[in-house]
Structure formats: C-alpha cells, structure tokens
C-alpha cells in the first residue's frame, strides 16, 4: 500500500477486517475490492483496487504453483479417476483467455470495469519490484500458515499421516476450491465436499474432515468477520486526501 499512500498498521488492520466483513456475501469475496477502495478518496480508489488485484494475483500464484505440484503428486500417488479430456479442455480455454488478454494489452483495445489493460500493465510495471517480491513472500507465508493449521488439526484429531502426504492433499484441495465460485455461507460446504473426496483416498472419516473444515472456517473467516463488523458499523467516508 505504501507505494500509493503511507498508512499505519492499525489502519491496514481496520481496512482488511472491515473489507473481509463487507465482502462475505459476494462471490469469491469480490466485494473486497470496493470495500477497501471506499476507505480512500476518489482520486486514489482505482489505484487501491489495482493494488488489491495485485495482492490477490500474488496469492493466487502461490496457490496455483504449490497446488499444481501437490495435485501432480496426488495423481501419481493415488491415481484418482480424472477426466483428462475435460481437464485438458479447461487448460486450453484458460490459455486462450490469457492469450486474448495479452493481445488486448498490446493493441490497447480491452478494458475491465473502466480499467484499460494497458494502464494496468503500466501500473504493475511501475510498481516497486522489491514490494512485489515481499508481497509474494507474504502470500507464501500466509499459505504456509493455513496449510500447517490444517495439518495441525489433522493431528489433533489423531489422523496418522506424514507431513508430505498431508501437504499433497491440502495443496490439491486449495487449488480446486480456488477455482470454484462461492459465497461465504457456502464456502464451508464446497471446501468440505472437496476435502471429504480427497481425504477419502487415505480413509479419513467424513466427520473428521468436516469438523476440521468447520473449525478452519470459524477461526479464519467467521471470527475475523466478527471483529471486522465493528469497523464496518463505525465506518466514516474519508473527507480529504490526508485522511486514512
């Protein structure tokens, strides 16, 4: 955030918790973009949304890289019944979408919600590279915390599994649920369904998996949103450029 405006940690905490609460009932928490932007004056809001987009791209990159590795080892180890034709078709469509976006950037013809793709490209190019690296490392740490939390809960429920095998399944689970559109209320249902299927390959009971997913959901989403509701209820629009 400091690339655009210097804020205190307290402000960052307030905005993150408030935006989490305000975005709970939007698909894949897309409302977080607008929620964080309204903490700032109009002239800064587009850049705030781009920074939030950049943050989510970094987090998604970590999820995709580690999830792809995890899913690869999962297929090698457990040989699940995967429709490789549909998987290949999905990857081709995804690749074509990236090619079209890249073509749009070159030709300056495409825009997303009023954002010219070429302007997004220049904004990212001008963004300090050391902050991009730091943001990626923060995303990696965040991923590691969530993953280890899941592994720790597995051991609390006396599931006998090695750390590597647990990470293979957990990484695969995070990859799959990250591409499925969901709303906060149904997030636990989707994650629970995916987790039950994946952990069934090592004979972990459905009750154990669903209990862990529910605890993760309560600790990482419900509890922070309760604190965030205080900031939402006490929100005031910024009056000038100096207000944060």
XYZ file of N, CA, C and O in Angstrom, residues 52-224:
692
model
N -5.103 -4.112 -4.688
C -5.817 -5.275 -4.163
C -5.825 -6.419 -5.179
O -5.664 -7.593 -4.822
N -6.004 -6.056 -6.463
C -5.938 -7.054 -7.533
C -4.557 -7.704 -7.571
O -4.433 -8.932 -7.673
N -3.521 -6.876 -7.461
C -2.153 -7.382 -7.478
C -1.901 -8.323 -6.302
O -1.271 -9.379 -6.455
N -2.412 -7.952 -5.141
C -2.270 -8.797 -3.951
C -2.935 -10.156 -4.160
O -2.364 -11.204 -3.834
N -4.138 -10.135 -4.726
C -4.854 -11.395 -4.957
C -4.187 -12.240 -6.039
O -4.222 -13.477 -5.974
N -3.590 -11.582 -7.037
C -2.870 -12.311 -8.080
C -1.652 -13.023 -7.483
O -1.365 -14.173 -7.819
N -0.942 -12.329 -6.595
C 0.218 -12.943 -5.942
C -0.210 -14.154 -5.111
O 0.433 -15.207 -5.146
N -1.319 -13.992 -4.367
C -1.809 -15.110 -3.547
C -2.260 -16.267 -4.422
O -2.004 -17.436 -4.129
N -2.938 -15.943 -5.521
C -3.403 -16.983 -6.430
C -2.233 -17.683 -7.108
O -2.296 -18.887 -7.392
N -1.155 -16.942 -7.374
C 0.038 -17.538 -7.983
C 0.637 -18.595 -7.062
O 1.004 -19.686 -7.516
N 0.729 -18.264 -5.773
C 1.255 -19.235 -4.799
C 0.348 -20.458 -4.744
O 0.815 -21.606 -4.765
N -0.966 -20.223 -4.696
C -1.926 -21.335 -4.642
C -1.832 -22.212 -5.879
O -1.891 -23.447 -5.779
N -1.663 -21.601 -7.040
C -1.598 -22.354 -8.295
C -0.302 -23.150 -8.406
O -0.315 -24.329 -8.781
N 0.817 -22.519 -8.077
C 2.114 -23.203 -8.180
C 2.192 -24.391 -7.222
O 2.475 -25.526 -7.634
N 1.923 -24.127 -5.940
C 2.009 -25.202 -4.952
C 0.882 -26.215 -5.132
O 1.079 -27.419 -4.932
N -0.305 -25.718 -5.511
C -1.425 -26.626 -5.752
C -1.185 -27.525 -6.947
O -1.540 -28.711 -6.934
N -0.568 -26.964 -7.995
C -0.239 -27.774 -9.169
C 0.741 -28.884 -8.835
O 0.582 -30.035 -9.266
N 1.760 -28.548 -8.043
C 2.727 -29.561 -7.600
C 2.049 -30.623 -6.730
O 2.279 -31.827 -6.892
N 1.202 -30.138 -5.804
C 0.504 -31.065 -4.926
C -0.409 -31.998 -5.696
O -0.452 -33.209 -5.435
N -1.141 -31.445 -6.675
C -2.073 -32.259 -7.458
C -1.325 -33.271 -8.324
O -1.785 -34.396 -8.535
N -0.154 -32.880 -8.809
C 0.683 -33.800 -9.602
C 1.081 -35.014 -8.760
O 0.936 -36.164 -9.189
N 1.582 -34.754 -7.554
C 1.974 -35.857 -6.678
C 0.753 -36.660 -6.212
O 0.852 -37.871 -5.990
N -0.394 -35.981 -6.078
C -1.624 -36.677 -5.679
C -2.027 -37.687 -6.744
O -2.396 -38.831 -6.428
N -1.957 -37.282 -8.014
C -2.314 -38.187 -9.104
C -1.347 -39.365 -9.160
O -1.749 -40.521 -9.359
N -0.042 -39.086 -8.982
C 0.953 -40.157 -9.003
C 0.738 -41.151 -7.868
O 0.869 -42.369 -8.052
N 0.385 -40.623 -6.692
C 0.280 -41.469 -5.503
C -1.030 -42.248 -5.442
O -1.045 -43.442 -5.096
N -2.153 -41.582 -5.789
C -3.466 -42.190 -5.548
C -4.216 -42.552 -6.820
O -5.264 -43.202 -6.746
N -3.727 -42.099 -7.974
C -4.331 -42.431 -9.268
C -5.855 -42.255 -9.263
O -6.606 -43.220 -9.476
N -6.347 -41.038 -9.008
C -7.800 -40.814 -8.980
C -8.394 -40.902 -10.382
O -7.681 -40.812 -11.388
N -9.695 -41.086 -10.431
C -10.413 -41.165 -11.712
C -10.628 -39.751 -12.233
O -11.603 -39.082 -11.888
N -9.701 -39.290 -13.055
C -9.738 -37.923 -13.571
C -10.093 -37.946 -15.050
O -9.538 -38.742 -15.820
N -11.021 -37.100 -15.449
C -11.356 -36.959 -16.862
C -10.320 -36.030 -17.496
O -10.451 -34.811 -17.462
N -9.285 -36.628 -18.065
C -8.178 -35.838 -18.596
C -8.595 -35.016 -19.816
O -7.998 -33.962 -20.083
N -9.604 -35.472 -20.539
C -10.087 -34.701 -21.688
C -10.674 -33.374 -21.226
O -10.356 -32.306 -21.765
N -11.535 -33.418 -20.195
C -12.140 -32.190 -19.684
C -11.087 -31.285 -19.042
O -11.147 -30.062 -19.164
N -10.119 -31.915 -18.365
C -9.054 -31.132 -17.746
C -8.222 -30.421 -18.806
O -7.903 -29.227 -18.670
N -7.891 -31.129 -19.888
C -7.116 -30.526 -20.976
C -7.904 -29.416 -21.650
O -7.354 -28.358 -21.995
N -9.208 -29.630 -21.819
C -10.047 -28.607 -22.448
C -10.098 -27.348 -21.593
O -10.027 -26.219 -22.111
N -10.202 -27.532 -20.277
C -10.212 -26.386 -19.371
C -8.898 -25.612 -19.450
O -8.887 -24.379 -19.496
N -7.768 -26.336 -19.502
C -6.465 -25.680 -19.573
C -6.292 -24.926 -20.887
O -5.706 -23.841 -20.914
N -6.813 -25.501 -21.976
C -6.736 -24.822 -23.282
C -7.551 -23.534 -23.274
O -7.103 -22.492 -23.760
N -8.756 -23.597 -22.695
C -9.602 -22.401 -22.606
C -8.924 -21.339 -21.764
O -8.932 -20.148 -22.099
N -8.315 -21.768 -20.657
C -7.607 -20.833 -19.786
C -6.433 -20.191 -20.514
O -6.209 -18.970 -20.414
N -5.691 -20.995 -21.274
C -4.558 -20.469 -22.034
C -5.024 -19.474 -23.090
O -4.401 -18.417 -23.289
N -6.136 -19.775 -23.772
C -6.671 -18.863 -24.781
C -7.103 -17.544 -24.156
O -6.922 -16.465 -24.752
N -7.659 -17.604 -22.945
C -8.068 -16.383 -22.255
C -6.854 -15.504 -21.963
O -6.893 -14.283 -22.168
N -5.752 -16.124 -21.519
C -4.531 -15.360 -21.253
C -3.968 -14.761 -22.540
O -3.467 -13.634 -22.546
N -4.054 -15.513 -23.634
C -3.567 -15.006 -24.920
C -4.388 -13.806 -25.368
O -3.848 -12.796 -25.848
N -5.713 -13.879 -25.212
C -6.584 -12.767 -25.589
C -6.306 -11.530 -24.751
O -6.287 -10.404 -25.253
N -6.092 -11.735 -23.440
C -5.767 -10.612 -22.560
C -4.444 -9.980 -22.974
O -4.305 -8.755 -23.045
N -3.453 -10.830 -23.285
C -2.165 -10.314 -23.733
C -2.291 -9.556 -25.034
O -1.681 -8.488 -25.211
N -3.102 -10.072 -25.966
C -3.333 -9.373 -27.235
C -4.017 -8.033 -27.000
O -3.683 -7.024 -27.638
N -4.964 -8.022 -26.058
C -5.654 -6.774 -25.738
C -4.720 -5.734 -25.161
O -4.836 -4.536 -25.422
N -3.747 -6.185 -24.352
C -2.762 -5.256 -23.797
C -1.905 -4.638 -24.905
O -1.583 -3.453 -24.877
N -1.527 -5.481 -25.865
C -0.681 -4.985 -26.949
C -1.438 -3.982 -27.818
O -0.918 -2.932 -28.196
N -2.685 -4.301 -28.125
C -3.479 -3.446 -29.020
C -4.209 -2.316 -28.297
O -4.827 -1.457 -28.937
N -4.150 -2.318 -26.953
C -4.825 -1.277 -26.159
C -6.331 -1.229 -26.421
O -6.942 -0.161 -26.437
N -6.940 -2.396 -26.650
C -8.360 -2.402 -27.009
C -9.274 -2.864 -25.888
O -10.452 -2.534 -25.883
N -8.771 -3.643 -24.969
C -9.621 -4.223 -23.932
C -9.604 -3.375 -22.673
O -8.641 -2.691 -22.377
N -10.697 -3.462 -21.937
C -10.754 -2.796 -20.634
C -11.600 -3.651 -19.701
O -12.456 -4.416 -20.147
N -11.336 -3.535 -18.394
C -12.080 -4.271 -17.373
C -12.670 -3.267 -16.405
O -11.940 -2.604 -15.673
N -14.025 -3.133 -16.409
C -14.694 -2.235 -15.477
C -14.075 -0.837 -15.482
O -13.825 -0.232 -14.447
N -13.802 -0.318 -16.700
C -13.254 1.029 -16.799
C -11.742 1.090 -16.716
O -11.155 2.160 -16.888
N -11.083 -0.059 -16.455
C -9.633 -0.092 -16.391
C -9.086 -0.555 -17.736
O -9.355 -1.675 -18.164
N -8.323 0.286 -18.397
C -7.643 -0.124 -19.610
C -6.557 -1.122 -19.238
O -5.787 -0.899 -18.307
N -6.474 -2.232 -19.976
C -5.483 -3.245 -19.656
C -4.060 -2.712 -19.802
O -3.157 -3.124 -19.080
N -3.868 -1.800 -20.738
C -2.524 -1.244 -20.900
C -2.155 -0.392 -19.689
O -0.995 -0.360 -19.254
N -3.137 0.302 -19.103
C -2.867 1.083 -17.890
C -2.545 0.159 -16.711
O -1.694 0.472 -15.879
N -3.260 -0.979 -16.650
C -2.960 -1.966 -15.612
C -1.538 -2.480 -15.781
O -0.792 -2.630 -14.802
N -1.148 -2.728 -17.052
C 0.199 -3.221 -17.334
C 1.249 -2.204 -16.885
O 2.237 -2.573 -16.234
N 1.020 -0.921 -17.196
C 1.980 0.114 -16.804
C 2.030 0.286 -15.283
O 3.091 0.527 -14.716
N 0.871 0.162 -14.642
C 0.837 0.295 -13.181
C 1.666 -0.808 -12.531
O 2.457 -0.548 -11.618
N 1.491 -2.047 -13.009
C 2.244 -3.164 -12.456
C 3.735 -3.019 -12.771
O 4.595 -3.308 -11.936
N 4.046 -2.543 -14.003
C 5.449 -2.366 -14.385
C 6.143 -1.313 -13.525
O 7.332 -1.429 -13.223
N 5.388 -0.280 -13.119
C 5.973 0.790 -12.301
C 5.994 0.448 -10.819
O 6.645 1.138 -10.033
N 5.267 -0.593 -10.444
C 5.196 -0.950 -9.028
C 6.571 -1.429 -8.563
O 7.229 -2.201 -9.277
N 7.049 -0.990 -7.395
C 8.391 -1.377 -6.931
C 8.578 -2.893 -6.889
O 7.791 -3.598 -6.279
N 9.636 -3.358 -7.558
C 9.865 -4.805 -7.656
C 10.140 -5.429 -6.289
O 9.771 -6.579 -6.042
N 10.798 -4.678 -5.402
C 11.069 -5.236 -4.072
C 9.779 -5.464 -3.290
O 9.665 -6.411 -2.512
N 8.764 -4.611 -3.536
C 7.483 -4.806 -2.861
C 6.712 -5.985 -3.467
O 5.961 -6.660 -2.764
N 6.897 -6.212 -4.767
C 6.277 -7.383 -5.387
C 6.865 -8.669 -4.803
O 6.139 -9.624 -4.499
N 8.187 -8.684 -4.639
C 8.848 -9.850 -4.050
C 8.380 -10.043 -2.606
O 8.070 -11.157 -2.179
N 8.308 -8.941 -1.867
C 7.856 -9.015 -0.480
C 6.407 -9.492 -0.410
O 6.047 -10.305 0.452
N 5.572 -8.986 -1.321
C 4.180 -9.418 -1.365
C 4.051 -10.899 -1.669
O 3.210 -11.598 -1.094
N 4.906 -11.395 -2.556
C 4.889 -12.827 -2.880
C 5.306 -13.653 -1.664
O 4.711 -14.699 -1.379
N 6.309 -13.167 -0.937
C 6.760 -13.875 0.266
C 5.674 -13.880 1.338
O 5.466 -14.891 2.014
N 4.970 -12.749 1.488
C 3.855 -12.695 2.437
C 2.761 -13.690 2.038
O 2.165 -14.355 2.890
N 2.494 -13.784 0.732
C 1.498 -14.731 0.242
C 1.922 -16.163 0.539
O 1.102 -17.011 0.905
N 3.228 -16.424 0.395
C 3.759 -17.750 0.685
C 3.626 -18.082 2.167
O 3.226 -19.200 2.532
N 3.929 -17.105 3.025
C 3.796 -17.305 4.473
C 2.337 -17.545 4.846
O 2.015 -18.433 5.643
N 1.448 -16.759 4.255
C 0.011 -16.923 4.528
C -0.458 -18.329 4.136
O -1.200 -18.987 4.872
N -0.005 -18.785 2.977
C -0.359 -20.124 2.507
C 0.183 -21.183 3.460
O -0.510 -22.155 3.787
N 1.423 -20.980 3.923
C 2.052 -21.934 4.836
C 1.310 -22.000 6.165
O 1.133 -23.083 6.742
N 0.848 -20.845 6.643
C 0.115 -20.802 7.915
C -1.195 -21.581 7.814
O -1.517 -22.409 8.669
N -1.959 -21.321 6.743
C -3.231 -22.027 6.566
C -3.010 -23.532 6.397
O -3.754 -24.351 6.949
N -1.993 -23.893 5.615
C -1.716 -25.307 5.368
C -1.307 -26.023 6.646
O -1.788 -27.121 6.948
N -0.398 -25.395 7.410
C 0.060 -26.039 8.640
C -1.064 -26.099 9.670
O -1.138 -27.044 10.455
N -1.935 -25.098 9.656
C -3.080 -25.122 10.566
C -3.942 -26.356 10.288
O -4.390 -27.033 11.221
N -4.165 -26.639 9.019
C -4.946 -27.822 8.639
C -4.227 -29.089 9.085
O -4.849 -30.010 9.644
N -2.917 -29.147 8.853
C -2.120 -30.316 9.251
C -2.148 -30.500 10.766
O -2.264 -31.635 11.264
N -2.046 -29.394 11.509
C -2.070 -29.454 12.974
C -3.407 -30.006 13.475
O -3.460 -30.837 14.390
N -4.502 -29.565 12.850
C -5.822 -30.059 13.246
C -5.982 -31.546 12.907
O -6.650 -32.289 13.641
N -5.383 -31.987 11.817
C -5.407 -33.418 11.491
C -4.792 -34.240 12.616
O -5.319 -35.286 13.006
N -3.684 -33.740 13.152
C -3.027 -34.471 14.233
C -3.830 -34.390 15.530
O -3.831 -35.343 16.315
N -4.505 -33.264 15.755
C -5.357 -33.169 16.944
C -6.485 -34.190 16.888
O -6.924 -34.704 17.931
N -6.947 -34.479 15.678
C -7.995 -35.484 15.508
C -7.412 -36.884 15.316
O -8.122 -37.797 14.897
N -6.105 -37.003 15.602
C -5.405 -38.294 15.603
C -5.441 -38.989 14.244
O -5.606 -40.212 14.151
N -5.274 -38.197 13.187
C -5.127 -38.767 11.844
C -3.652 -39.069 11.618
O -2.805 -38.178 11.698
N -3.338 -40.305 11.362
C -1.943 -40.736 11.184
C -1.529 -40.508 9.734
O -1.822 -41.306 8.850
N -0.830 -39.397 9.486
C -0.408 -39.043 8.130
C 0.890 -38.259 8.210
O 1.097 -37.475 9.145
N 1.779 -38.487 7.257
C 3.040 -37.743 7.233
C 2.794 -36.318 6.758
O 1.779 -36.032 6.107
N 3.746 -35.449 7.066
C 3.597 -34.043 6.678
C 3.524 -33.898 5.157
O 2.691 -33.151 4.637
N 4.381 -34.627 4.438
C 4.400 -34.523 2.974
C 3.073 -34.976 2.376
O 2.491 -34.283 1.524
N 2.576 -36.121 2.795
C 1.312 -36.632 2.248
C 0.145 -35.703 2.577
O -0.765 -35.508 1.763
N 0.178 -35.125 3.786
C -0.874 -34.180 4.155
C -0.819 -32.944 3.268
O -1.846 -32.464 2.780
N 0.392 -32.418 3.011
C 0.533 -31.225 2.189
C 0.119 -31.483 0.745
O -0.420 -30.596 0.074
N 0.357 -32.687 0.254
C -0.071 -33.039 -1.106
C -1.583 -32.913 -1.237
O -2.104 -32.306 -2.195
N -2.314 -33.452 -0.267
C -3.775 -33.402 -0.318
C -4.286 -31.985 -0.030
O -5.202 -31.496 -0.703
N -3.693 -31.316 0.945
C -4.129 -29.963 1.304
C -3.903 -28.992 0.144
O -4.769 -28.173 -0.180
N -2.734 -29.078 -0.497
C -2.439 -28.201 -1.631
C -3.400 -28.459 -2.784
O -3.865 -27.524 -3.449
N -3.715 -29.733 -3.030
C -4.683 -30.081 -4.086
C -6.057 -29.510 -3.764
O -6.748 -28.982 -4.645
N -6.441 -29.602 -2.497
C -7.741 -29.083 -2.072
C -7.826 -27.569 -2.287
O -8.803 -27.064 -2.847
N -6.782 -26.834 -1.861
C -6.791 -25.382 -2.018
C -6.830 -24.974 -3.491
O -7.439 -23.976 -3.858
N -6.148 -25.739 -4.327
C -6.162 -25.439 -5.764
C -7.562 -25.594 -6.342
O -8.039 -24.729 -7.087
N -8.224 -26.695 -6.001
C -9.548 -26.963 -6.564
C -10.571 -25.932 -6.092
O -11.330 -25.380 -6.888
N -10.593 -25.648 -4.782
C -11.611 -24.728 -4.260
C -11.354 -23.298 -4.710
O -12.279 -22.475 -4.731
N -10.111 -22.974 -5.091
C -9.798 -21.602 -5.503
C -10.405 -21.253 -6.855
O -10.591 -20.073 -7.166
N -10.726 -22.267 -7.667
C -11.293 -22.002 -8.995
C -12.797 -22.201 -9.024
O -13.425 -22.025 -10.068
N -13.380 -22.556 -7.880
C -14.835 -22.755 -7.807
C -15.483 -21.508 -7.217
O -15.187 -21.142 -6.074
N -16.346 -20.804 -7.979
C -17.017 -19.615 -7.429
C -17.871 -19.978 -6.222
O -18.580 -20.987 -6.237
N -17.780 -19.171 -5.164
C -18.551 -19.475 -3.964
C -18.848 -18.201 -3.188
O -18.173 -17.190 -3.349
N -19.866 -18.274 -2.353
C -20.222 -17.201 -1.437
C -19.887 -17.681 -0.035
O -19.881 -18.891 0.240
N -19.601 -16.749 0.857
C -19.136 -17.047 2.208
C -19.935 -18.167 2.877
O -19.374 -19.105 3.434
N -21.260 -18.098 2.803
C -22.116 -19.059 3.503
C -21.885 -20.477 2.985
O -21.920 -21.451 3.742
N -21.634 -20.614 1.668
C -21.475 -21.936 1.070
C -20.006 -22.351 0.954
O -19.720 -23.439 0.476
N -19.092 -21.475 1.381
C -17.665 -21.764 1.262
C -17.299 -23.024 2.020
O -16.552 -23.877 1.529
N -17.821 -23.155 3.230
C -17.509 -24.327 4.047
C -18.079 -25.594 3.422
O -17.487 -26.675 3.540
N -19.209 -25.490 2.721
C -19.820 -26.653 2.079
C -18.953 -27.130 0.923
O -18.686 -28.341 0.764
N -18.488 -26.180 0.094
C -17.661 -26.534 -1.060
C -16.326 -27.118 -0.611
O -15.895 -28.172 -1.086
N -15.673 -26.442 0.340
C -14.406 -26.959 0.836
C -14.582 -28.315 1.499
O -13.740 -29.208 1.349
N -15.678 -28.450 2.226
C -15.942 -29.716 2.887
C -16.121 -30.846 1.889
O -15.582 -31.947 2.086
N -16.857 -30.604 0.816
C -17.099 -31.637 -0.195
C -15.798 -32.060 -0.868
O -15.540 -33.262 -1.047
N -14.981 -31.060 -1.242
C -13.703 -31.359 -1.899
C -12.779 -32.103 -0.942
O -12.140 -33.095 -1.308
N -12.708 -31.627 0.315
C -11.820 -32.245 1.299
C -12.240 -33.681 1.600
O -11.384 -34.568 1.722
N -13.529 -33.919 1.733
C -14.026 -35.273 2.006
C -13.611 -36.221 0.883
O -13.167 -37.351 1.133
N -13.747 -35.761 -0.367
C -13.374 -36.597 -1.513
C -11.875 -36.903 -1.511
O -11.465 -38.060 -1.657
N -11.042 -35.869 -1.335
C -9.598 -36.058 -1.399
C -9.077 -36.913 -0.243
O -8.237 -37.803 -0.436
N -9.573 -36.652 0.962
C -9.087 -37.403 2.122
C -9.671 -38.818 2.186
O -9.199 -39.636 2.984
N -10.670 -39.092 1.364
C -11.207 -40.454 1.323
C -10.187 -41.432 0.761
O -10.265 -42.640 1.019
N -9.202 -40.930 0.016
C -8.168 -41.795 -0.543
C -7.244 -42.347 0.533
O -6.548 -43.333 0.301
N -7.210 -41.710 1.706
C -6.395 -42.236 2.809
C -7.287 -42.668 3.977
O -6.836 -42.759 5.115
N -8.568 -42.886 3.679
C -9.531 -43.422 4.645
C -9.690 -42.563 5.908
O -9.790 -43.077 7.026
N -9.718 -41.259 5.725
C -10.037 -40.367 6.843
C -11.550 -40.206 6.873
O -12.175 -39.935 5.839
N -12.151 -40.343 8.036
C -13.613 -40.307 8.133
C -14.175 -38.944 7.734
O -13.522 -37.900 7.922
N -15.375 -38.959 7.191
C -16.033 -37.725 6.754
C -16.244 -36.770 7.927
O -16.079 -35.557 7.784
N -16.616 -37.322 9.082
C -16.864 -36.478 10.254
C -15.604 -35.722 10.664
O -15.657 -34.532 10.995
N -14.462 -36.389 10.632
C -13.199 -35.747 10.989
C -12.871 -34.613 10.025
O -12.521 -33.502 10.439
N -12.988 -34.884 8.737
C -12.662 -33.878 7.721
C -13.594 -32.684 7.836
O -13.153 -31.522 7.819
N -14.891 -32.934 7.971
C -15.861 -31.839 8.060
C -15.670 -31.036 9.346
O -15.863 -29.811 9.356
N -15.279 -31.695 10.414
C -15.012 -30.989 11.673
C -13.821 -30.045 11.515
O -13.857 -28.896 11.977
N -12.771 -30.504 10.838
C -11.588 -29.675 10.619
C -11.914 -28.490 9.721
O -11.520 -27.352 9.993
N -12.642 -28.751 8.655
C -13.034 -27.674 7.732
C -13.869 -26.622 8.456
O -13.686 -25.415 8.276
N -14.798 -27.078 9.301
C -15.649 -26.146 10.059
C -14.828 -25.299 11.020
O -15.029 -24.081 11.137
N -13.873 -25.916 11.709
C -13.005 -25.171 12.627
C -12.167 -24.142 11.871
O -12.004 -23.000 12.318
N -11.623 -24.545 10.714
C -10.846 -23.610 9.888
C -11.709 -22.426 9.469
O -11.272 -21.272 9.484
N -12.933 -22.719 9.090
C -13.873 -21.691 8.642
C -14.202 -20.727 9.782
O -14.215 -19.506 9.594
N -14.419 -21.272 10.972
C -14.739 -20.435 12.126
C -13.560 -19.558 12.536
O -13.711 -18.359 12.792
N -12.373 -20.140 12.587
C -11.187 -19.410 13.030
C -10.753 -18.337 12.028
O -10.373 -17.229 12.414
N -10.805 -18.662 10.732
C -10.187 -17.807 9.718
C -11.150 -16.884 8.987
O -10.696 -15.956 8.309
N -12.462 -17.127 9.110
C -13.421 -16.268 8.417
C -14.481 -15.690 9.363
O -14.709 -14.482 9.373
N -15.113 -16.563 10.114
C -16.192 -16.083 10.985
C -15.649 -15.170 12.079
O -16.155 -14.052 12.280
N -14.631 -15.628 12.797
C -14.070 -14.830 13.890
C -13.517 -13.480 13.419
O -13.853 -12.444 14.000
N -12.699 -13.434 12.358
C -12.241 -12.122 11.870
C -13.380 -11.222 11.395
O -13.315 -10.003 11.561
